Structure formats: structure tokens, C-alpha cells
Amino acid sequence: MNLYPINAGNFKLDGGAMFGVVPKSIWHRTNPADANNMIDLTARCLLIEDGNRLILIDNGMGNKQSVKFFGYYYPWGDFNLDNSLKAHGFHRDDVTDVFLTHLHFDHCGGSIQWNKDKTGYESAFKNAHFWSNKNHWQWATQPNRREKASFLKENILPMEESGQLKFTSLPEHDILKNSELGFDIFFADGHTEKQMIPLINYKGKTIAFMADLLPTVGHLPIPYVMGYDTRPLLTLDEKEKFLDIAADNNFYLFLEHDAHNEIITVKKTEKGVRLNNTYTTQDIFN
């Protein structure tokens, strides 16, 4: 097995929204904001090369929406999905599976692209299956008013129309062992219904792709929960449970949205689970 970080693009979001009720005087120490109160974020995806399978976990915002739409998210840097795949010797057409932690636009937008004459949409990964789960798919296709702006139908419905959509099994409790993708999955409902956190066994290490359960290092304290979470009190419990497991088992936490920290480990302290060590993907994957 080989793992590769794939940067699908950098962007910014409002720091207050990212930290909910935590005051700026505290969160700005780990996530400094610009003059517009925006903090640096990224769409750091993960490519798994395992035998004949090439699995991409999440794929960023894509490029279908208008200049006005992307202007809300202050894109920065010159990273994109195609160039990042190319840097590791791959192309979209090589991908066999696209695993989507959830269907918010910044995680799945790259799944679907304009067709050649821009009259409609088509799969951006013509040889891949798209993986979600039944509960989350229903949640995303019949969205509540709070999340409706994050579930863009042009990102989601063409996956089903393409015939490439598949669903993972659902666990009896929190963790699905040995999923259809070959790795375990931790399911969390606080951010959105049935968000999936892959747990990848790599050279004796467990790599946890944290998605929006832990967006950045600054979110390690349990009460530091995003304003975007639909069930913040549930996120508290899920974070605490997961971070306790991560500390006890020395998980390597792959941070999808932290623009400046790629992988971390955590440890238990008198104040709760806190940062242990920080690594680059090159440290762990090479």
C-alpha cells in the first residue's frame, strides 16, 4: 500500500464560524485571522494505492460554480486536484473509487464536472465508484434548511445518474470493521448525519482521515466545535470518544482542513487530550 496527500485547493472561512462559541481572543492563537476575520484552510485529500485499487478520499470544491460563489471562500495558492494527482504520477481516470466522508460541497465538489460543451454535468472520475452511505445520502438529497446551502444538487445528483454510486454498509455501533473499501470507518453524526472517518492500516500505523470531526489542530479541546455542526452537543461526545481512542492507540490524525499542519498524534493530559507531535505527510508516508 502507498499513500499520497492530494491538495485540491486552499481557501478561507470565517474564524468565528469555524470555532462556534469559542471567543476569537482564544482561537486566534492557533488559527490567526486576516483583516476580514478569515482563517487559512485547505482541502487536503488522500489517495490510497492498494493493489489494483486507487482510492481517493474526498476531492475538494471542484470548479463548477461561479466566480461570485468562489469569491466567498477566498481561494489562495496554486494547488488543484489534477496537478496534485499528476505530481504523484496519476490521472483522474486512474482512480477506481472515490470515497466521500460526507457530501458538503468542500468535500465532494470535485466529483462532478461540466460536460464538454457546458450544457450539463458529468462524472469527473469516469472509471470510479462513488462511495457514500444510505443514511447520509438521504440526508443530503432531502436537506434541512440549515445545511441546504452546503448540499449542492449539482455536486450530488449526477453521481447517482452516472450509475457509479455505491453505499457502504452501516455499523451496528460506531465503527464499521473492514468496510467494502478495505479499511475501518468511524461514523459520526454531530457535524452531519453519518459522516465517515476512514481508519487506514498503513505499515503498522493507523492513519485516521479526520474530515470535519477535527478540522484543525486548534479544534483539539473538546468544546471547540464548529458553528457549522448540526448537533454540536453530539460532536462533543464523539470527539471525546474518538480522541481518547486515538491517544490510547497512537493514531496518526490526517488533517483535511488544517493548512499548516498535515498529520498529528495526540496524548492525554490533565486538561484532556492535547497535541503530542506534528508530522508532515512525507515523514509518515515515505
PDB file of C-alpha atoms in Angstrom:
ATOM      1  CA  MET A   1       0.000   0.000   0.000  1.00  0.00           C
ATOM      2  CA  ASN A   2       1.097   3.556  -0.797  1.00  0.00           C
ATOM      3  CA  LEU A   3      -0.453   6.788   0.476  1.00  0.00           C
ATOM      4  CA  TYR A   4      -0.265  10.189  -1.193  1.00  0.00           C
ATOM      5  CA  PRO A   5      -1.538  13.584   0.000  1.00  0.00           C
ATOM      6  CA  ILE A   6      -3.634  15.340  -2.646  1.00  0.00           C
ATOM      7  CA  ASN A   7      -4.156  19.080  -2.279  1.00  0.00           C
ATOM      8  CA  ALA A   8      -7.396  20.032  -4.023  1.00  0.00           C
ATOM      9  CA  GLY A   9      -7.022  23.733  -3.211  1.00  0.00           C
ATOM     10  CA  ASN A  10      -6.720  26.243  -0.379  1.00  0.00           C
ATOM     11  CA  PHE A  11      -9.462  28.570   0.840  1.00  0.00           C
ATOM     12  CA  LYS A  12     -10.570  30.629   3.832  1.00  0.00           C
ATOM     13  CA  LEU A  13     -13.584  30.590   6.130  1.00  0.00           C
ATOM     14  CA  ASP A  14     -14.771  32.880   8.894  1.00  0.00           C
ATOM     15  CA  GLY A  15     -12.894  32.045  12.089  1.00  0.00           C
ATOM     16  CA  GLY A  16     -15.946  32.648  14.265  1.00  0.00           C
ATOM     17  CA  ALA A  17     -17.991  30.151  12.253  1.00  0.00           C
ATOM     18  CA  MET A  18     -15.152  27.653  12.466  1.00  0.00           C
ATOM     19  CA  PHE A  19     -14.971  27.867  16.274  1.00  0.00           C
ATOM     20  CA  GLY A  20     -18.578  28.433  17.294  1.00  0.00           C
ATOM     21  CA  VAL A  21     -18.894  29.823  20.818  1.00  0.00           C
ATOM     22  CA  VAL A  22     -15.119  29.958  21.427  1.00  0.00           C
ATOM     23  CA  PRO A  23     -14.036  33.639  21.509  1.00  0.00           C
ATOM     24  CA  LYS A  24     -11.552  34.966  18.968  1.00  0.00           C
ATOM     25  CA  SER A  25      -9.199  36.009  21.763  1.00  0.00           C
ATOM     26  CA  ILE A  26      -8.602  32.264  22.299  1.00  0.00           C
ATOM     27  CA  TRP A  27      -8.839  30.669  18.838  1.00  0.00           C
ATOM     28  CA  HIS A  28      -6.675  33.260  17.091  1.00  0.00           C
ATOM     29  CA  ARG A  29      -3.623  31.863  18.930  1.00  0.00           C
ATOM     30  CA  THR A  30      -3.710  28.691  16.852  1.00  0.00           C
ATOM     31  CA  ASN A  31      -5.636  29.949  13.809  1.00  0.00           C
ATOM     32  CA  PRO A  32      -4.781  33.617  13.182  1.00  0.00           C
ATOM     33  CA  ALA A  33      -7.310  35.554  11.122  1.00  0.00           C
ATOM     34  CA  ASP A  34      -6.844  38.178   8.427  1.00  0.00           C
ATOM     35  CA  ALA A  35      -8.472  41.614   8.352  1.00  0.00           C
ATOM     36  CA  ASN A  36     -11.760  40.022   7.251  1.00  0.00           C
ATOM     37  CA  ASN A  37     -11.714  37.529  10.146  1.00  0.00           C
ATOM     38  CA  MET A  38     -10.968  34.693   7.685  1.00  0.00           C
ATOM     39  CA  ILE A  39      -8.616  31.823   8.599  1.00  0.00           C
ATOM     40  CA  ASP A  40      -6.454  29.677   6.322  1.00  0.00           C
ATOM     41  CA  LEU A  41      -7.893  26.279   5.402  1.00  0.00           C
ATOM     42  CA  THR A  42      -7.170  23.632   2.794  1.00  0.00           C
ATOM     43  CA  ALA A  43      -8.766  20.633   1.087  1.00  0.00           C
ATOM     44  CA  ARG A  44      -6.090  18.013   1.795  1.00  0.00           C
ATOM     45  CA  CYS A  45      -7.393  14.775   0.334  1.00  0.00           C
ATOM     46  CA  LEU A  46      -5.814  11.314   0.495  1.00  0.00           C
ATOM     47  CA  LEU A  47      -5.004   8.867  -2.302  1.00  0.00           C
ATOM     48  CA  ILE A  48      -4.618   5.183  -1.411  1.00  0.00           C
ATOM     49  CA  GLU A  49      -2.825   2.875  -3.856  1.00  0.00           C
ATOM     50  CA  ASP A  50      -3.635  -0.665  -2.761  1.00  0.00           C
ATOM     51  CA  GLY A  51      -3.180  -3.460  -5.286  1.00  0.00           C
ATOM     52  CA  ASN A  52      -5.464  -2.807  -8.247  1.00  0.00           C
ATOM     53  CA  ARG A  53      -7.437  -0.143  -6.389  1.00  0.00           C
ATOM     54  CA  LEU A  54      -6.715   3.582  -6.363  1.00  0.00           C
ATOM     55  CA  ILE A  55      -8.970   5.159  -3.751  1.00  0.00           C
ATOM     56  CA  LEU A  56      -9.370   8.928  -3.427  1.00  0.00           C
ATOM     57  CA  ILE A  57     -10.808  10.204  -0.151  1.00  0.00           C
ATOM     58  CA  ASP A  58     -12.696  13.478  -0.760  1.00  0.00           C
ATOM     59  CA  ASN A  59     -11.900  15.850  -3.619  1.00  0.00           C
ATOM     60  CA  GLY A  60     -12.424  19.483  -2.641  1.00  0.00           C
ATOM     61  CA  MET A  61     -14.788  22.108  -4.060  1.00  0.00           C
ATOM     62  CA  GLY A  62     -14.299  21.428  -7.751  1.00  0.00           C
ATOM     63  CA  ASN A  63     -14.635  24.259 -10.258  1.00  0.00           C
ATOM     64  CA  LYS A  64     -18.278  24.283 -11.449  1.00  0.00           C
ATOM     65  CA  GLN A  65     -19.634  27.242  -9.528  1.00  0.00           C
ATOM     66  CA  SER A  66     -19.433  30.914 -10.415  1.00  0.00           C
ATOM     67  CA  VAL A  67     -16.648  33.380  -9.691  1.00  0.00           C
ATOM     68  CA  LYS A  68     -19.035  35.013  -7.214  1.00  0.00           C
ATOM     69  CA  PHE A  69     -19.535  31.707  -5.372  1.00  0.00           C
ATOM     70  CA  PHE A  70     -15.811  31.032  -5.008  1.00  0.00           C
ATOM     71  CA  GLY A  71     -15.266  34.655  -4.002  1.00  0.00           C
ATOM     72  CA  TYR A  72     -16.995  33.896  -0.707  1.00  0.00           C
ATOM     73  CA  TYR A  73     -14.206  31.424   0.116  1.00  0.00           C
ATOM     74  CA  TYR A  74     -11.126  33.479  -0.809  1.00  0.00           C
ATOM     75  CA  PRO A  75      -9.136  30.857  -2.771  1.00  0.00           C
ATOM     76  CA  TRP A  76      -5.370  31.190  -2.324  1.00  0.00           C
ATOM     77  CA  GLY A  77      -2.287  29.378  -3.588  1.00  0.00           C
ATOM     78  CA  ASP A  78      -1.963  27.444  -6.844  1.00  0.00           C
ATOM     79  CA  PHE A  79      -2.916  23.904  -5.785  1.00  0.00           C
ATOM     80  CA  ASN A  80      -5.583  21.907  -7.580  1.00  0.00           C
ATOM     81  CA  LEU A  81      -6.701  18.289  -7.761  1.00  0.00           C
ATOM     82  CA  ASP A  82      -5.394  17.477 -11.234  1.00  0.00           C
ATOM     83  CA  ASN A  83      -1.909  18.894 -10.688  1.00  0.00           C
ATOM     84  CA  SER A  84      -1.636  17.175  -7.328  1.00  0.00           C
ATOM     85  CA  LEU A  85      -2.577  13.807  -8.836  1.00  0.00           C
ATOM     86  CA  LYS A  86      -0.122  14.400 -11.694  1.00  0.00           C
ATOM     87  CA  ALA A  87       2.685  15.172  -9.246  1.00  0.00           C
ATOM     88  CA  HIS A  88       2.347  11.598  -7.946  1.00  0.00           C
ATOM     89  CA  GLY A  89       2.081  10.093 -11.433  1.00  0.00           C
ATOM     90  CA  PHE A  90      -1.710   9.686 -11.573  1.00  0.00           C
ATOM     91  CA  HIS A  91      -4.706  10.965 -13.517  1.00  0.00           C
ATOM     92  CA  ARG A  92      -8.404  11.146 -12.614  1.00  0.00           C
ATOM     93  CA  ASP A  93      -9.075   8.243 -14.970  1.00  0.00           C
ATOM     94  CA  ASP A  94      -6.787   6.000 -12.885  1.00  0.00           C
ATOM     95  CA  VAL A  95      -8.989   6.359  -9.790  1.00  0.00           C
ATOM     96  CA  THR A  96     -11.135   3.274  -9.102  1.00  0.00           C
ATOM     97  CA  ASP A  97     -13.001   4.537  -6.016  1.00  0.00           C
ATOM     98  CA  VAL A  98     -13.925   7.981  -4.704  1.00  0.00           C
ATOM     99  CA  PHE A  99     -14.782   7.748  -1.008  1.00  0.00           C
ATOM    100  CA  LEU A 100     -16.706  10.750   0.294  1.00  0.00           C
ATOM    101  CA  THR A 101     -16.619  11.396   4.029  1.00  0.00           C
ATOM    102  CA  HIS A 102     -19.765  13.468   3.545  1.00  0.00           C
ATOM    103  CA  LEU A 103     -21.424  15.494   0.808  1.00  0.00           C
ATOM    104  CA  HIS A 104     -20.797  19.100   1.828  1.00  0.00           C
ATOM    105  CA  PHE A 105     -19.540  20.974  -1.239  1.00  0.00           C
ATOM    106  CA  ASP A 106     -15.963  21.417   0.005  1.00  0.00           C
ATOM    107  CA  HIS A 107     -15.582  17.626   0.268  1.00  0.00           C
ATOM    108  CA  CYS A 108     -17.347  16.352  -2.848  1.00  0.00           C
ATOM    109  CA  GLY A 109     -17.472  19.196  -5.386  1.00  0.00           C
ATOM    110  CA  GLY A 110     -14.659  17.712  -7.464  1.00  0.00           C
ATOM    111  CA  SER A 111     -16.698  14.555  -8.125  1.00  0.00           C
ATOM    112  CA  ILE A 112     -18.743  16.170 -10.886  1.00  0.00           C
ATOM    113  CA  GLN A 113     -17.665  18.488 -13.693  1.00  0.00           C
ATOM    114  CA  TRP A 114     -19.238  20.340 -16.619  1.00  0.00           C
ATOM    115  CA  ASN A 115     -19.623  18.284 -19.769  1.00  0.00           C
ATOM    116  CA  LYS A 116     -17.610  19.279 -22.836  1.00  0.00           C
ATOM    117  CA  ASP A 117     -19.998  21.962 -24.126  1.00  0.00           C
ATOM    118  CA  LYS A 118     -21.108  23.086 -20.648  1.00  0.00           C
ATOM    119  CA  THR A 119     -24.740  22.142 -21.191  1.00  0.00           C
ATOM    120  CA  GLY A 120     -24.848  19.764 -18.237  1.00  0.00           C
ATOM    121  CA  TYR A 121     -22.799  17.743 -15.775  1.00  0.00           C
ATOM    122  CA  GLU A 122     -20.825  14.515 -15.915  1.00  0.00           C
ATOM    123  CA  SER A 123     -18.665  12.374 -13.670  1.00  0.00           C
ATOM    124  CA  ALA A 124     -15.137  13.727 -13.197  1.00  0.00           C
ATOM    125  CA  PHE A 125     -13.929  10.158 -12.467  1.00  0.00           C
ATOM    126  CA  LYS A 126     -15.272   8.055 -15.314  1.00  0.00           C
ATOM    127  CA  ASN A 127     -13.741   4.777 -14.094  1.00  0.00           C
ATOM    128  CA  ALA A 128     -14.540   5.102 -10.389  1.00  0.00           C
ATOM    129  CA  HIS A 129     -17.323   4.204  -7.989  1.00  0.00           C
ATOM    130  CA  PHE A 130     -18.549   6.992  -5.697  1.00  0.00           C
ATOM    131  CA  TRP A 131     -18.980   5.809  -2.097  1.00  0.00           C
ATOM    132  CA  SER A 132     -21.406   7.303   0.411  1.00  0.00           C
ATOM    133  CA  ASN A 133     -23.907   5.644   2.779  1.00  0.00           C
ATOM    134  CA  LYS A 134     -27.704   5.410   2.574  1.00  0.00           C
ATOM    135  CA  ASN A 135     -28.423   7.493   5.660  1.00  0.00           C
ATOM    136  CA  HIS A 136     -26.172  10.355   4.648  1.00  0.00           C
ATOM    137  CA  TRP A 137     -27.318  10.244   1.027  1.00  0.00           C
ATOM    138  CA  GLN A 138     -30.939  10.689   2.105  1.00  0.00           C
ATOM    139  CA  TRP A 139     -29.885  13.485   4.487  1.00  0.00           C
ATOM    140  CA  ALA A 140     -28.042  15.275   1.668  1.00  0.00           C
ATOM    141  CA  THR A 141     -30.668  14.846  -1.037  1.00  0.00           C
ATOM    142  CA  GLN A 142     -33.506  15.921   1.272  1.00  0.00           C
ATOM    143  CA  PRO A 143     -31.560  18.608   3.157  1.00  0.00           C
ATOM    144  CA  ASN A 144     -32.657  20.527   6.210  1.00  0.00           C
ATOM    145  CA  ARG A 145     -32.761  24.308   5.864  1.00  0.00           C
ATOM    146  CA  ARG A 146     -29.608  24.785   7.930  1.00  0.00           C
ATOM    147  CA  GLU A 147     -27.434  22.616   5.661  1.00  0.00           C
ATOM    148  CA  LYS A 148     -29.156  23.188   2.329  1.00  0.00           C
ATOM    149  CA  ALA A 149     -26.516  25.674   1.151  1.00  0.00           C
ATOM    150  CA  SER A 150     -23.783  23.072   1.716  1.00  0.00           C
ATOM    151  CA  PHE A 151     -25.528  20.248  -0.181  1.00  0.00           C
ATOM    152  CA  LEU A 152     -25.402  21.418  -3.795  1.00  0.00           C
ATOM    153  CA  LYS A 153     -27.555  19.228  -6.011  1.00  0.00           C
ATOM    154  CA  GLU A 154     -25.204  19.663  -8.977  1.00  0.00           C
ATOM    155  CA  ASN A 155     -22.462  18.024  -6.878  1.00  0.00           C
ATOM    156  CA  ILE A 156     -24.619  15.149  -5.678  1.00  0.00           C
ATOM    157  CA  LEU A 157     -27.413  14.027  -8.009  1.00  0.00           C
ATOM    158  CA  PRO A 158     -25.174  13.384 -11.062  1.00  0.00           C
ATOM    159  CA  MET A 159     -23.315  10.725  -9.043  1.00  0.00           C
ATOM    160  CA  GLU A 160     -26.486   8.643  -8.932  1.00  0.00           C
ATOM    161  CA  GLU A 161     -27.399   9.481 -12.514  1.00  0.00           C
ATOM    162  CA  SER A 162     -23.984   8.248 -13.679  1.00  0.00           C
ATOM    163  CA  GLY A 163     -24.670   4.754 -12.304  1.00  0.00           C
ATOM    164  CA  GLN A 164     -21.400   4.941 -10.364  1.00  0.00           C
ATOM    165  CA  LEU A 165     -22.863   5.467  -6.873  1.00  0.00           C
ATOM    166  CA  LYS A 166     -22.391   2.822  -4.172  1.00  0.00           C
ATOM    167  CA  PHE A 167     -23.164   2.730  -0.461  1.00  0.00           C
ATOM    168  CA  THR A 168     -21.027   1.347   2.337  1.00  0.00           C
ATOM    169  CA  SER A 169     -22.588  -0.869   4.961  1.00  0.00           C
ATOM    170  CA  LEU A 170     -23.685   0.780   8.206  1.00  0.00           C
ATOM    171  CA  PRO A 171     -22.258  -0.294  11.571  1.00  0.00           C
ATOM    172  CA  GLU A 172     -24.218  -1.660  14.488  1.00  0.00           C
ATOM    173  CA  HIS A 173     -22.423   0.847  16.721  1.00  0.00           C
ATOM    174  CA  ASP A 174     -19.808   3.498  15.836  1.00  0.00           C
ATOM    175  CA  ILE A 175     -17.211   1.594  13.834  1.00  0.00           C
ATOM    176  CA  LEU A 176     -17.656  -0.443  10.679  1.00  0.00           C
ATOM    177  CA  LYS A 177     -14.901  -3.041  10.564  1.00  0.00           C
ATOM    178  CA  ASN A 178     -13.283  -3.999   7.267  1.00  0.00           C
ATOM    179  CA  SER A 179     -15.582  -1.972   5.043  1.00  0.00           C
ATOM    180  CA  GLU A 180     -16.086  -2.524   1.332  1.00  0.00           C
ATOM    181  CA  LEU A 181     -13.094  -0.227   0.773  1.00  0.00           C
ATOM    182  CA  GLY A 182     -10.801  -2.406   2.882  1.00  0.00           C
ATOM    183  CA  PHE A 183     -10.466  -0.049   5.862  1.00  0.00           C
ATOM    184  CA  ASP A 184     -12.441   0.517   9.067  1.00  0.00           C
ATOM    185  CA  ILE A 185     -14.782   3.513   9.270  1.00  0.00           C
ATOM    186  CA  PHE A 186     -15.786   5.548  12.331  1.00  0.00           C
ATOM    187  CA  PHE A 187     -19.265   7.062  11.890  1.00  0.00           C
ATOM    188  CA  ALA A 188     -20.105  10.408  13.496  1.00  0.00           C
ATOM    189  CA  ASP A 189     -23.410  12.285  13.486  1.00  0.00           C
ATOM    190  CA  GLY A 190     -22.621  15.611  15.165  1.00  0.00           C
ATOM    191  CA  HIS A 191     -21.378  17.551  12.138  1.00  0.00           C
ATOM    192  CA  THR A 192     -23.858  15.954   9.749  1.00  0.00           C
ATOM    193  CA  GLU A 193     -25.700  12.646   9.563  1.00  0.00           C
ATOM    194  CA  LYS A 194     -23.326   9.658   9.229  1.00  0.00           C
ATOM    195  CA  GLN A 195     -20.086  11.449   8.421  1.00  0.00           C
ATOM    196  CA  MET A 196     -17.462   8.747   7.762  1.00  0.00           C
ATOM    197  CA  ILE A 197     -13.931   8.836   9.205  1.00  0.00           C
ATOM    198  CA  PRO A 198     -11.652   6.260   7.490  1.00  0.00           C
ATOM    199  CA  LEU A 199      -9.145   4.358   9.655  1.00  0.00           C
ATOM    200  CA  ILE A 200      -6.378   3.074   7.381  1.00  0.00           C
ATOM    201  CA  ASN A 201      -3.882   0.427   8.467  1.00  0.00           C
ATOM    202  CA  TYR A 202      -0.566   1.536   6.953  1.00  0.00           C
ATOM    203  CA  LYS A 203       2.765  -0.112   7.823  1.00  0.00           C
ATOM    204  CA  GLY A 204       1.626  -0.898  11.350  1.00  0.00           C
ATOM    205  CA  LYS A 205       0.183   2.596  11.906  1.00  0.00           C
ATOM    206  CA  THR A 206      -3.449   3.684  11.944  1.00  0.00           C
ATOM    207  CA  ILE A 207      -3.986   6.753   9.758  1.00  0.00           C
ATOM    208  CA  ALA A 208      -7.288   8.456  10.625  1.00  0.00           C
ATOM    209  CA  PHE A 209      -8.647  10.795   7.959  1.00  0.00           C
ATOM    210  CA  MET A 210     -10.315  13.338  10.230  1.00  0.00           C
ATOM    211  CA  ALA A 211     -12.590  15.218   7.788  1.00  0.00           C
ATOM    212  CA  ASP A 212     -14.747  17.612   9.857  1.00  0.00           C
ATOM    213  CA  LEU A 213     -14.585  15.715  13.148  1.00  0.00           C
ATOM    214  CA  LEU A 214     -11.279  17.529  13.779  1.00  0.00           C
ATOM    215  CA  PRO A 215     -10.798  20.291  11.182  1.00  0.00           C
ATOM    216  CA  THR A 216      -7.556  21.772  12.577  1.00  0.00           C
ATOM    217  CA  VAL A 217      -5.125  21.384  15.465  1.00  0.00           C
ATOM    218  CA  GLY A 218      -6.858  24.347  17.061  1.00  0.00           C
ATOM    219  CA  HIS A 219     -10.023  22.258  17.451  1.00  0.00           C
ATOM    220  CA  LEU A 220      -8.452  19.677  19.774  1.00  0.00           C
ATOM    221  CA  PRO A 221     -10.121  20.900  23.018  1.00  0.00           C
ATOM    222  CA  ILE A 222     -13.452  19.113  23.230  1.00  0.00           C
ATOM    223  CA  PRO A 223     -15.683  22.258  23.462  1.00  0.00           C
ATOM    224  CA  TYR A 224     -14.065  23.805  20.371  1.00  0.00           C
ATOM    225  CA  VAL A 225     -16.818  22.837  17.933  1.00  0.00           C
ATOM    226  CA  MET A 226     -17.642  24.447  14.597  1.00  0.00           C
ATOM    227  CA  GLY A 227     -20.724  26.608  14.217  1.00  0.00           C
ATOM    228  CA  TYR A 228     -21.442  24.502  11.113  1.00  0.00           C
ATOM    229  CA  ASP A 229     -22.160  21.352  13.150  1.00  0.00           C
ATOM    230  CA  THR A 230     -25.838  20.428  13.177  1.00  0.00           C
ATOM    231  CA  ARG A 231     -25.697  18.669  16.560  1.00  0.00           C
ATOM    232  CA  PRO A 232     -22.838  20.328  18.492  1.00  0.00           C
ATOM    233  CA  LEU A 233     -23.526  18.550  21.779  1.00  0.00           C
ATOM    234  CA  LEU A 234     -23.260  15.219  19.987  1.00  0.00           C
ATOM    235  CA  THR A 235     -19.976  16.350  18.415  1.00  0.00           C
ATOM    236  CA  LEU A 236     -18.633  16.882  21.958  1.00  0.00           C
ATOM    237  CA  ASP A 237     -19.263  13.248  22.840  1.00  0.00           C
ATOM    238  CA  GLU A 238     -17.992  11.906  19.501  1.00  0.00           C
ATOM    239  CA  LYS A 239     -14.799  13.952  19.634  1.00  0.00           C
ATOM    240  CA  GLU A 240     -14.088  12.897  23.202  1.00  0.00           C
ATOM    241  CA  LYS A 241     -14.628   9.219  22.406  1.00  0.00           C
ATOM    242  CA  PHE A 242     -12.557   9.301  19.240  1.00  0.00           C
ATOM    243  CA  LEU A 243      -9.667  11.332  20.670  1.00  0.00           C
ATOM    244  CA  ASP A 244      -9.462   9.018  23.701  1.00  0.00           C
ATOM    245  CA  ILE A 245      -9.133   6.053  21.313  1.00  0.00           C
ATOM    246  CA  ALA A 246      -6.601   7.969  19.212  1.00  0.00           C
ATOM    247  CA  ALA A 247      -4.452   8.806  22.232  1.00  0.00           C
ATOM    248  CA  ASP A 248      -4.594   5.275  23.649  1.00  0.00           C
ATOM    249  CA  ASN A 249      -3.697   3.678  20.299  1.00  0.00           C
ATOM    250  CA  ASN A 250      -1.296   6.300  18.924  1.00  0.00           C
ATOM    251  CA  PHE A 251      -3.389   7.055  15.836  1.00  0.00           C
ATOM    252  CA  TYR A 252      -1.898   9.378  13.246  1.00  0.00           C
ATOM    253  CA  LEU A 253      -4.540  12.015  12.541  1.00  0.00           C
ATOM    254  CA  PHE A 254      -4.549  13.235   8.924  1.00  0.00           C
ATOM    255  CA  LEU A 255      -5.999  16.753   8.986  1.00  0.00           C
ATOM    256  CA  GLU A 256      -8.055  17.558   5.910  1.00  0.00           C
ATOM    257  CA  HIS A 257      -8.590  21.262   6.585  1.00  0.00           C
ATOM    258  CA  ASP A 258      -5.536  22.431   8.542  1.00  0.00           C
ATOM    259  CA  ALA A 259      -3.485  24.443   6.038  1.00  0.00           C
ATOM    260  CA  HIS A 260      -0.343  24.370   8.176  1.00  0.00           C
ATOM    261  CA  ASN A 261      -0.384  21.017   9.993  1.00  0.00           C
ATOM    262  CA  GLU A 262      -0.672  17.796   7.994  1.00  0.00           C
ATOM    263  CA  ILE A 263      -0.586  14.901  10.480  1.00  0.00           C
ATOM    264  CA  ILE A 264      -0.583  14.877  14.277  1.00  0.00           C
ATOM    265  CA  THR A 265      -0.610  12.480  17.197  1.00  0.00           C
ATOM    266  CA  VAL A 266      -2.316  13.249  20.493  1.00  0.00           C
ATOM    267  CA  LYS A 267      -1.833  12.408  24.165  1.00  0.00           C
ATOM    268  CA  LYS A 268      -3.866  12.528  27.359  1.00  0.00           C
ATOM    269  CA  THR A 269      -3.112  15.363  29.779  1.00  0.00           C
ATOM    270  CA  GLU A 270      -4.730  16.864  32.884  1.00  0.00           C
ATOM    271  CA  LYS A 271      -6.570  19.250  30.546  1.00  0.00           C
ATOM    272  CA  GLY A 272      -7.783  16.468  28.277  1.00  0.00           C
ATOM    273  CA  VAL A 273      -6.427  15.149  25.005  1.00  0.00           C
ATOM    274  CA  ARG A 274      -3.882  17.529  23.542  1.00  0.00           C
ATOM    275  CA  LEU A 275      -1.281  17.683  20.771  1.00  0.00           C
ATOM    276  CA  ASN A 276       1.618  15.244  21.090  1.00  0.00           C
ATOM    277  CA  ASN A 277       3.621  15.535  17.860  1.00  0.00           C
ATOM    278  CA  THR A 278       3.231  17.123  14.430  1.00  0.00           C
ATOM    279  CA  TYR A 279       4.399  15.430  11.226  1.00  0.00           C
ATOM    280  CA  THR A 280       4.471  16.127   7.538  1.00  0.00           C
ATOM    281  CA  THR A 281       2.942  13.551   5.221  1.00  0.00           C
ATOM    282  CA  GLN A 282       6.455  12.943   3.897  1.00  0.00           C
ATOM    283  CA  ASP A 283       7.555  11.949   7.420  1.00  0.00           C
ATOM    284  CA  ILE A 284       4.887   9.250   7.620  1.00  0.00           C
ATOM    285  CA  PHE A 285       4.286   8.126   4.030  1.00  0.00           C
ATOM    286  CA  ASN A 286       7.890   7.751   2.831  1.00  0.00           C
TER     287      ASN A 286
END
